[in-house]
Amino acid sequence: MDRLEIKKGIYFVGAVDWDVRSFHGYSTNRGATYNAYLIVDEKIALIDTVKAPFAEELLRRVREIVDPAKVDYLVSNHVEMDHSGAIPQVMEAMPNAVIVTSAPSGLKGLKAHYGDKYQYMGVKAGDSLKLGSRSLNFVATPMLHWPDNMVTYCPEEKLLFSNDAFGQHFSSNLHFDDQVDLAVVLQEAKKYYANILMPYGVQTQKALQIVKGLELDMIAPSHGVIWRSHIQDIMAAYDEFSNGETNEEAVVVYDSMWHSTEKMARAILEGFTRAGVSAKLFDLKVNHISDIMTDVLKAKYIAVGSPTLNNNMMPTVASFLCYMKGLAPKNRKFLAFGSYGWGGQSIPQIRESLQGMGFEEIMEPVKLTYIPTEEQLLYIEEKIAENMG
C-alpha cells in the first residue's frame, strides 16, 4: 500500500470506497472516500477515522508509518459514522490515544455511539493543541451539518482539515485536485453541497468568513480530493452555493403514466425557453432525486407535475417533494401541474406541498383531463412565457 505524504510528516491514511452507490438517499455514482490524516510530530495525531468496514485499511496505512500504539491523539471532527465508525477498532490498536472532539456536542455524540470507556478531551472554538513543531487550532462549525461539527487548522502548515466542507463523493486512487478532472470534481462538490449542506447556507457563510481569514496552502476535507492548486475555485464555488441567491434557471420535474403529464412538462419547458429562462427537464423514472437537487440548488423556478394515482400523486413525486422539503431551498417560485382522468387530486397536493415550503406561485396550477390537445399545450407554453415576462 503506497504512502501518501500530503505534507512533510503528514499522511493520508483514509480509505477509498469504490462501490458505494447510495448515501442516505443521495446517489454516489462515483463512489466515495473516507479521508483520515496522520500527523507525525513529537506527539502523533490522527485526524478522524473512516467508515467501520474500512478500519483495517486505515490501520494498515498507519502501520506503514508508525506503530498505532504510539498515537497520542485521535481528533474527531464529526460524530457521523462515515467519519467515526472505525473508532472502536482503531482504539484497540491505539490504546494510549486521547479522543479530541467538540464540547459539548462531540463528547455527547461519541459517548452515545461508543460509550465512555475511552479518554476524551473536549475542545471549543479557539482552543489549541501543541504537537511539537506543529499545533492544531479548533474552529467550531455547528450545523455543518451536525451540531458537533468542527474543523481543525494547522497554522504552521497552513493546512485546514475541513471535515465535510469542500468535500465531494468522488473515488480516485489520486488524491489531489490537480490530478483529476477539475470540472467533474466541482460538479461533485456542488452535488455534495446541494444534498447535504443546502439547509445550512447561513452557517456555511459564517464558516467561509472564518476560513477566508486563514492562510491556506491546502484544504484536506473528509471526502473526495484534497485542495492544493484550486483553493480559490472551491472557495468561490462555496460562496456561490451558500449565498442564498438564485439564478434565472428552471427545473421541470414530473412523473407520467401514459405520457400526458410528460407532454405538459415539455410544454412548460418550452414556455420557459420562450421566456429566455435556462431550463432542464427531469423525468423521475430515470433521474435520481439527488441529481435533480443539484440543479435545484440555484434554480429560481421549480415546476412539479404528476398524474393522479389512487387519489394521490405518484409515489416518485411524493418522494421528491419530501426530499426537497428536507433540504429547505428558499426564495423559489413554483408551478404545480398534471393530467388526470376524473379526480385530479394530485395537482392540489403538489401545490399544497410547495406552498408549505414557502415558495411563491408563478401562476394557477395547470390541470388537464386525459390527453392534452395541441392547442392546450400551446396555451401552456404561452402562459408560462407570459408569466415570466
Tab-separated table of C-alpha atoms in Angstrom:
chain	number	residue	atom	x	y	z
A	1	MET	CA	0.000	0.000	0.000
A	2	ASP	CA	1.552	3.284	-1.144
A	3	ARG	CA	2.208	6.014	1.378
A	4	LEU	CA	0.734	9.382	0.508
A	5	GLU	CA	2.592	12.178	2.274
A	6	ILE	CA	0.486	15.304	1.679
A	7	LYS	CA	2.988	17.489	3.557
A	8	LYS	CA	6.231	16.613	5.296
A	9	GLY	CA	5.284	14.312	8.153
A	10	ILE	CA	1.542	14.453	7.339
A	11	TYR	CA	-0.036	11.472	5.616
A	12	PHE	CA	-3.310	10.418	4.027
A	13	VAL	CA	-4.397	7.235	5.831
A	14	GLY	CA	-8.046	7.069	4.748
A	15	ALA	CA	-9.943	4.658	2.541
A	16	VAL	CA	-11.474	4.625	-0.933
A	17	ASP	CA	-14.969	3.153	-1.257
A	18	TRP	CA	-15.209	2.392	-4.966
A	19	ASP	CA	-18.536	0.577	-4.825
A	20	VAL	CA	-20.868	2.667	-2.636
A	21	ARG	CA	-23.795	3.970	-4.672
A	22	SER	CA	-26.086	5.474	-2.033
A	23	PHE	CA	-25.633	7.736	0.978
A	24	HIS	CA	-28.945	8.309	2.819
A	25	GLY	CA	-30.832	8.547	-0.470
A	26	TYR	CA	-28.081	10.523	-2.242
A	27	SER	CA	-26.743	8.632	-5.257
A	28	THR	CA	-22.961	8.306	-5.135
A	29	ASN	CA	-22.317	7.194	-8.682
A	30	ARG	CA	-18.602	7.950	-8.469
A	31	GLY	CA	-18.080	6.207	-5.137
A	32	ALA	CA	-16.638	7.954	-2.092
A	33	THR	CA	-13.602	8.321	0.093
A	34	TYR	CA	-13.366	8.491	3.853
A	35	ASN	CA	-10.335	10.671	4.440
A	36	ALA	CA	-8.215	10.437	7.561
A	37	TYR	CA	-4.827	12.039	8.132
A	38	LEU	CA	-1.847	11.191	10.353
A	39	ILE	CA	0.428	13.945	11.697
A	40	VAL	CA	3.804	12.695	12.950
A	41	ASP	CA	5.490	15.163	15.323
A	42	GLU	CA	6.719	14.973	18.934
A	43	LYS	CA	3.143	13.963	19.549
A	44	ILE	CA	1.284	11.944	16.913
A	45	ALA	CA	-2.263	12.807	15.942
A	46	LEU	CA	-4.789	11.020	13.775
A	47	ILE	CA	-7.366	13.348	12.237
A	48	ASP	CA	-10.636	11.367	12.013
A	49	THR	CA	-11.175	7.711	11.196
A	50	VAL	CA	-13.230	6.008	8.473
A	51	LYS	CA	-16.471	4.110	7.984
A	52	ALA	CA	-16.370	0.928	10.097
A	53	PRO	CA	-15.826	-1.643	7.293
A	54	PHE	CA	-12.651	0.208	6.269
A	55	ALA	CA	-10.985	0.274	9.697
A	56	GLU	CA	-8.344	-2.276	8.754
A	57	GLU	CA	-7.417	-0.315	5.617
A	58	LEU	CA	-6.792	2.747	7.785
A	59	LEU	CA	-4.746	0.755	10.293
A	60	ARG	CA	-2.629	-0.810	7.526
A	61	ARG	CA	-1.791	2.659	6.267
A	62	VAL	CA	-0.926	3.850	9.781
A	63	ARG	CA	1.258	0.812	10.460
A	64	GLU	CA	3.380	1.596	7.407
A	65	ILE	CA	4.261	4.892	9.085
A	66	VAL	CA	4.213	4.327	12.861
A	67	ASP	CA	3.181	1.788	15.459
A	68	PRO	CA	-0.504	2.670	16.123
A	69	ALA	CA	0.119	2.292	19.854
A	70	LYS	CA	2.294	5.420	19.648
A	71	VAL	CA	-0.569	7.648	18.512
A	72	ASP	CA	-1.283	10.268	21.184
A	73	TYR	CA	-4.451	11.921	19.894
A	74	LEU	CA	-7.412	10.992	17.739
A	75	VAL	CA	-9.120	14.207	16.626
A	76	SER	CA	-12.778	13.537	15.808
A	77	ASN	CA	-14.105	16.465	13.785
A	78	HIS	CA	-17.520	14.837	13.304
A	79	VAL	CA	-19.503	12.112	15.064
A	80	GLU	CA	-21.320	10.747	11.990
A	81	MET	CA	-20.318	7.143	11.368
A	82	ASP	CA	-18.746	7.609	7.945
A	83	HIS	CA	-16.160	9.610	9.949
A	84	SER	CA	-16.141	7.874	13.321
A	85	GLY	CA	-17.370	4.332	12.657
A	86	ALA	CA	-13.890	2.809	12.925
A	87	ILE	CA	-13.222	4.303	16.369
A	88	PRO	CA	-13.761	1.032	18.337
A	89	GLN	CA	-11.323	-0.954	16.166
A	90	VAL	CA	-8.877	1.934	15.883
A	91	MET	CA	-8.826	2.488	19.642
A	92	GLU	CA	-7.992	-1.162	20.211
A	93	ALA	CA	-4.815	-0.530	18.215
A	94	MET	CA	-4.268	2.934	19.765
A	95	PRO	CA	-4.986	2.336	23.466
A	96	ASN	CA	-2.987	5.355	24.605
A	97	ALA	CA	-4.752	7.865	22.367
A	98	VAL	CA	-6.944	10.624	23.756
A	99	ILE	CA	-10.032	11.340	21.645
A	100	VAL	CA	-10.273	15.076	20.992
A	101	THR	CA	-13.714	16.334	19.990
A	102	SER	CA	-16.002	19.334	20.288
A	103	ALA	CA	-17.565	20.162	23.639
A	104	PRO	CA	-20.293	19.521	24.472
A	105	SER	CA	-21.874	18.072	21.294
A	106	GLY	CA	-18.979	15.905	20.104
A	107	LEU	CA	-18.468	14.446	23.572
A	108	LYS	CA	-22.152	13.682	23.901
A	109	GLY	CA	-22.393	12.127	20.442
A	110	LEU	CA	-19.280	9.958	20.645
A	111	LYS	CA	-20.194	8.647	24.072
A	112	ALA	CA	-23.696	7.839	22.840
A	113	HIS	CA	-22.214	5.872	19.943
A	114	TYR	CA	-19.173	4.243	21.539
A	115	GLY	CA	-19.501	4.569	25.316
A	116	ASP	CA	-17.340	6.417	27.825
A	117	LYS	CA	-14.578	3.830	28.187
A	118	TYR	CA	-12.121	5.992	26.251
A	119	GLN	CA	-10.229	9.051	27.435
A	120	TYR	CA	-11.879	12.121	25.911
A	121	MET	CA	-10.810	15.736	25.635
A	122	GLY	CA	-13.489	18.298	24.843
A	123	VAL	CA	-12.396	21.399	22.945
A	124	LYS	CA	-14.190	24.565	21.952
A	125	ALA	CA	-13.599	27.336	19.423
A	126	GLY	CA	-10.209	28.950	19.962
A	127	ASP	CA	-8.645	26.014	21.792
A	128	SER	CA	-5.275	24.756	20.583
A	129	LEU	CA	-3.287	21.535	20.958
A	130	LYS	CA	0.521	21.545	20.721
A	131	LEU	CA	2.069	18.555	18.947
A	132	GLY	CA	5.675	19.785	18.834
A	133	SER	CA	6.724	21.901	15.882
A	134	ARG	CA	3.058	21.983	14.875
A	135	SER	CA	-0.148	22.895	16.629
A	136	LEU	CA	-3.812	22.251	15.950
A	137	ASN	CA	-6.369	25.025	16.315
A	138	PHE	CA	-10.031	24.088	16.624
A	139	VAL	CA	-12.850	26.040	14.983
A	140	ALA	CA	-16.458	25.169	15.786
A	141	THR	CA	-18.744	24.883	12.739
A	142	PRO	CA	-22.030	23.730	14.304
A	143	MET	CA	-24.744	22.509	11.921
A	144	LEU	CA	-22.348	21.963	9.058
A	145	HIS	CA	-24.119	19.630	9.122
A	146	TRP	CA	-24.459	18.229	12.683
A	147	PRO	CA	-24.264	20.142	15.996
A	148	ASP	CA	-20.870	18.602	16.809
A	149	ASN	CA	-19.044	19.636	13.635
A	150	MET	CA	-15.713	21.385	13.868
A	151	VAL	CA	-12.713	21.925	11.626
A	152	THR	CA	-9.050	21.678	12.585
A	153	TYR	CA	-6.382	24.106	11.372
A	154	CYS	CA	-2.626	23.594	11.455
A	155	PRO	CA	-1.197	27.136	11.164
A	156	GLU	CA	2.438	26.054	10.755
A	157	GLU	CA	1.489	24.094	7.627
A	158	LYS	CA	-1.304	26.456	6.503
A	159	LEU	CA	-3.424	23.310	6.323
A	160	LEU	CA	-7.147	23.092	7.075
A	161	PHE	CA	-8.761	19.743	7.876
A	162	SER	CA	-12.177	20.918	6.750
A	163	ASN	CA	-14.426	17.989	7.689
A	164	ASP	CA	-17.488	17.824	5.375
A	165	ALA	CA	-16.967	21.331	3.993
A	166	PHE	CA	-15.441	21.418	0.489
A	167	GLY	CA	-15.924	17.644	0.162
A	168	GLN	CA	-17.239	15.504	-2.654
A	169	HIS	CA	-18.334	11.894	-3.000
A	170	PHE	CA	-15.693	11.005	-5.555
A	171	SER	CA	-13.388	7.978	-5.585
A	172	SER	CA	-9.934	8.041	-7.116
A	173	ASN	CA	-6.544	6.485	-6.499
A	174	LEU	CA	-5.181	10.027	-6.981
A	175	HIS	CA	-5.981	12.344	-4.122
A	176	PHE	CA	-5.226	15.912	-5.185
A	177	ASP	CA	-7.372	18.400	-7.099
A	178	ASP	CA	-4.727	18.911	-9.785
A	179	GLN	CA	-4.531	15.183	-10.550
A	180	VAL	CA	-8.153	14.731	-11.601
A	181	ASP	CA	-10.723	16.441	-13.844
A	182	LEU	CA	-11.478	19.721	-12.071
A	183	ALA	CA	-14.861	20.182	-13.789
A	184	VAL	CA	-16.015	16.763	-12.566
A	185	VAL	CA	-14.828	17.404	-9.017
A	186	LEU	CA	-16.505	20.821	-8.853
A	187	GLN	CA	-19.753	19.279	-10.095
A	188	GLU	CA	-19.496	16.601	-7.412
A	189	ALA	CA	-18.792	19.324	-4.839
A	190	LYS	CA	-21.971	21.078	-5.973
A	191	LYS	CA	-23.957	17.847	-5.678
A	192	TYR	CA	-22.497	17.239	-2.215
A	193	TYR	CA	-23.419	20.728	-1.057
A	194	ALA	CA	-26.912	20.544	-2.582
A	195	ASN	CA	-27.752	17.223	-0.950
A	196	ILE	CA	-26.073	17.605	2.440
A	197	LEU	CA	-25.332	21.222	3.286
A	198	MET	CA	-28.070	23.178	1.449
A	199	PRO	CA	-30.184	23.739	4.596
A	200	TYR	CA	-27.202	25.390	6.272
A	201	GLY	CA	-26.350	28.249	3.941
A	202	VAL	CA	-26.203	30.816	6.751
A	203	GLN	CA	-23.833	28.623	8.755
A	204	THR	CA	-21.743	27.998	5.629
A	205	GLN	CA	-21.389	31.728	5.012
A	206	LYS	CA	-20.237	32.246	8.617
A	207	ALA	CA	-17.716	29.430	8.318
A	208	LEU	CA	-16.457	30.820	5.000
A	209	GLN	CA	-15.701	34.151	6.634
A	210	ILE	CA	-13.546	32.349	9.192
A	211	VAL	CA	-11.809	30.244	6.544
A	212	LYS	CA	-11.114	33.307	4.382
A	213	GLY	CA	-9.171	34.754	7.316
A	214	LEU	CA	-6.780	31.792	7.415
A	215	GLU	CA	-3.557	31.408	5.487
A	216	LEU	CA	-4.119	28.317	3.347
A	217	ASP	CA	-1.795	26.174	1.289
A	218	MET	CA	-4.082	23.154	1.429
A	219	ILE	CA	-7.617	22.120	2.364
A	220	ALA	CA	-7.984	18.465	3.319
A	221	PRO	CA	-11.692	17.506	3.529
A	222	SER	CA	-13.196	14.298	4.875
A	223	HIS	CA	-14.436	13.188	1.455
A	224	GLY	CA	-13.003	13.440	-2.024
A	225	VAL	CA	-9.900	15.192	-3.266
A	226	ILE	CA	-7.516	17.399	-1.308
A	227	TRP	CA	-7.398	21.006	-2.496
A	228	ARG	CA	-3.945	22.471	-3.126
A	229	SER	CA	-3.995	24.077	-6.597
A	230	HIS	CA	-7.628	25.198	-6.840
A	231	ILE	CA	-8.379	26.503	-3.352
A	232	GLN	CA	-9.785	29.754	-4.702
A	233	ASP	CA	-12.045	27.841	-7.111
A	234	ILE	CA	-13.677	25.752	-4.399
A	235	MET	CA	-13.930	28.748	-2.047
A	236	ALA	CA	-15.667	30.773	-4.757
A	237	ALA	CA	-17.956	27.841	-5.544
A	238	TYR	CA	-18.972	27.520	-1.885
A	239	ASP	CA	-19.638	31.229	-1.684
A	240	GLU	CA	-21.978	30.896	-4.667
A	241	PHE	CA	-23.635	27.729	-3.369
A	242	SER	CA	-24.444	29.259	0.014
A	243	ASN	CA	-25.181	32.933	-0.684
A	244	GLY	CA	-28.954	32.390	-0.896
A	245	GLU	CA	-29.222	33.888	-4.376
A	246	THR	CA	-30.927	32.073	-7.240
A	247	ASN	CA	-30.310	32.220	-10.984
A	248	GLU	CA	-32.773	32.647	-13.838
A	249	GLU	CA	-32.993	28.884	-14.179
A	250	ALA	CA	-35.870	26.425	-14.008
A	251	VAL	CA	-36.255	22.738	-13.273
A	252	VAL	CA	-39.304	20.856	-14.535
A	253	VAL	CA	-39.810	17.644	-12.567
A	254	TYR	CA	-42.514	15.076	-13.265
A	255	ASP	CA	-43.662	11.505	-13.494
A	256	SER	CA	-46.198	10.308	-16.036
A	257	MET	CA	-48.242	7.155	-16.647
A	258	TRP	CA	-49.422	7.498	-20.248
A	259	HIS	CA	-47.298	10.467	-21.392
A	260	SER	CA	-49.944	13.148	-20.854
A	261	THR	CA	-48.190	14.783	-17.897
A	262	GLU	CA	-44.934	14.341	-19.813
A	263	LYS	CA	-46.374	16.340	-22.729
A	264	MET	CA	-47.393	19.067	-20.313
A	265	ALA	CA	-43.899	19.084	-18.792
A	266	ARG	CA	-42.363	19.538	-22.227
A	267	ALA	CA	-44.765	22.391	-22.981
A	268	ILE	CA	-43.786	24.064	-19.712
A	269	LEU	CA	-40.121	23.662	-20.630
A	270	GLU	CA	-40.829	25.330	-23.985
A	271	GLY	CA	-42.586	28.143	-22.157
A	272	PHE	CA	-39.502	28.799	-20.045
A	273	THR	CA	-37.407	28.645	-23.215
A	274	ARG	CA	-39.611	31.240	-24.908
A	275	ALA	CA	-39.061	33.494	-21.911
A	276	GLY	CA	-35.290	33.117	-22.177
A	277	VAL	CA	-35.008	31.098	-18.960
A	278	SER	CA	-32.489	28.254	-18.898
A	279	ALA	CA	-34.496	25.134	-18.021
A	280	LYS	CA	-33.957	21.406	-17.543
A	281	LEU	CA	-36.446	18.546	-17.737
A	282	PHE	CA	-36.349	15.663	-15.249
A	283	ASP	CA	-38.447	12.516	-15.554
A	284	LEU	CA	-38.438	10.911	-12.106
A	285	LYS	CA	-38.470	7.439	-13.656
A	286	VAL	CA	-34.932	7.955	-14.956
A	287	ASN	CA	-33.418	10.815	-12.924
A	288	HIS	CA	-32.309	10.419	-9.323
A	289	ILE	CA	-33.678	12.966	-6.870
A	290	SER	CA	-30.178	13.859	-5.647
A	291	ASP	CA	-29.093	14.742	-9.191
A	292	ILE	CA	-32.203	16.896	-9.590
A	293	MET	CA	-31.409	18.726	-6.338
A	294	THR	CA	-28.005	19.631	-7.737
A	295	ASP	CA	-29.841	21.792	-10.283
A	296	VAL	CA	-32.474	22.950	-7.802
A	297	LEU	CA	-29.619	24.465	-5.741
A	298	LYS	CA	-29.511	27.670	-7.823
A	299	ALA	CA	-32.765	27.468	-9.835
A	300	LYS	CA	-35.352	30.174	-9.160
A	301	TYR	CA	-38.270	28.251	-10.732
A	302	ILE	CA	-39.484	24.745	-9.867
A	303	ALA	CA	-42.333	23.120	-11.788
A	304	VAL	CA	-43.600	19.791	-10.437
A	305	GLY	CA	-46.151	17.576	-12.168
A	306	SER	CA	-47.930	14.298	-11.575
A	307	PRO	CA	-50.934	12.392	-12.834
A	308	THR	CA	-53.413	11.225	-10.222
A	309	LEU	CA	-52.989	7.668	-8.986
A	310	ASN	CA	-55.445	6.285	-6.435
A	311	ASN	CA	-56.478	9.797	-5.394
A	312	ASN	CA	-52.867	10.807	-4.841
A	313	MET	CA	-49.767	11.982	-6.651
A	314	MET	CA	-47.331	9.393	-7.982
A	315	PRO	CA	-45.065	7.953	-5.233
A	316	THR	CA	-41.969	9.167	-7.085
A	317	VAL	CA	-43.267	12.736	-6.986
A	318	ALA	CA	-44.168	12.463	-3.303
A	319	SER	CA	-40.655	11.169	-2.606
A	320	PHE	CA	-39.066	14.051	-4.489
A	321	LEU	CA	-41.164	16.630	-2.646
A	322	CYS	CA	-40.356	15.041	0.720
A	323	TYR	CA	-36.634	15.008	-0.102
A	324	MET	CA	-36.654	18.623	-1.312
A	325	LYS	CA	-38.565	19.802	1.761
A	326	GLY	CA	-35.823	18.380	3.983
A	327	LEU	CA	-33.158	20.312	2.077
A	328	ALA	CA	-35.163	23.526	2.551
A	329	PRO	CA	-34.399	25.624	-0.548
A	330	LYS	CA	-35.503	29.232	-0.129
A	331	ASN	CA	-36.734	32.068	-2.372
A	332	ARG	CA	-38.195	29.831	-5.084
A	333	LYS	CA	-41.190	30.205	-7.399
A	334	PHE	CA	-43.274	27.196	-8.383
A	335	LEU	CA	-45.880	25.734	-10.686
A	336	ALA	CA	-47.970	22.610	-9.988
A	337	PHE	CA	-49.325	20.702	-12.969
A	338	GLY	CA	-50.658	17.355	-14.113
A	339	SER	CA	-53.068	15.339	-16.179
A	340	TYR	CA	-55.879	13.274	-14.677
A	341	GLY	CA	-58.897	11.232	-15.583
A	342	TRP	CA	-61.659	12.081	-13.096
A	343	GLY	CA	-60.334	13.127	-9.666
A	344	GLY	CA	-57.260	15.281	-10.201
A	345	GLN	CA	-56.257	15.251	-6.530
A	346	SER	CA	-52.521	15.128	-7.279
A	347	ILE	CA	-52.251	18.714	-8.524
A	348	PRO	CA	-53.624	20.447	-5.383
A	349	GLN	CA	-51.500	18.096	-3.285
A	350	ILE	CA	-48.367	19.237	-5.116
A	351	ARG	CA	-49.461	22.844	-4.780
A	352	GLU	CA	-50.034	22.482	-1.045
A	353	SER	CA	-46.648	20.831	-0.585
A	354	LEU	CA	-44.757	23.568	-2.438
A	355	GLN	CA	-46.678	26.318	-0.664
A	356	GLY	CA	-45.720	24.642	2.591
A	357	MET	CA	-42.071	25.074	1.646
A	358	GLY	CA	-42.631	28.818	1.436
A	359	PHE	CA	-42.427	29.029	-2.354
A	360	GLU	CA	-44.253	31.693	-4.361
A	361	GLU	CA	-46.680	30.544	-7.064
A	362	ILE	CA	-45.901	31.558	-10.666
A	363	MET	CA	-49.479	31.044	-11.823
A	364	GLU	CA	-52.538	28.932	-11.090
A	365	PRO	CA	-51.978	25.159	-11.304
A	366	VAL	CA	-52.323	23.608	-14.753
A	367	LYS	CA	-54.790	20.663	-14.784
A	368	LEU	CA	-55.847	18.833	-17.928
A	369	THR	CA	-58.057	15.777	-18.323
A	370	TYR	CA	-56.771	12.737	-20.146
A	371	ILE	CA	-54.723	13.609	-23.244
A	372	PRO	CA	-53.784	17.271	-23.828
A	373	THR	CA	-54.514	18.706	-27.264
A	374	GLU	CA	-52.005	20.627	-29.322
A	375	GLU	CA	-53.988	23.786	-28.623
A	376	GLN	CA	-53.823	23.179	-24.873
A	377	LEU	CA	-50.093	22.546	-24.988
A	378	LEU	CA	-49.508	25.710	-26.977
A	379	TYR	CA	-51.616	27.625	-24.479
A	380	ILE	CA	-49.407	26.296	-21.636
A	381	GLU	CA	-46.280	27.487	-23.458
A	382	GLU	CA	-47.757	30.934	-23.966
A	383	LYS	CA	-48.976	31.287	-20.373
A	384	ILE	CA	-45.592	30.313	-18.960
A	385	ALA	CA	-43.795	32.764	-21.234
A	386	GLU	CA	-46.312	35.463	-20.345
A	387	ASN	CA	-45.870	34.935	-16.594
A	388	MET	CA	-42.085	35.039	-16.913
A	389	GLY	CA	-42.222	38.363	-18.772
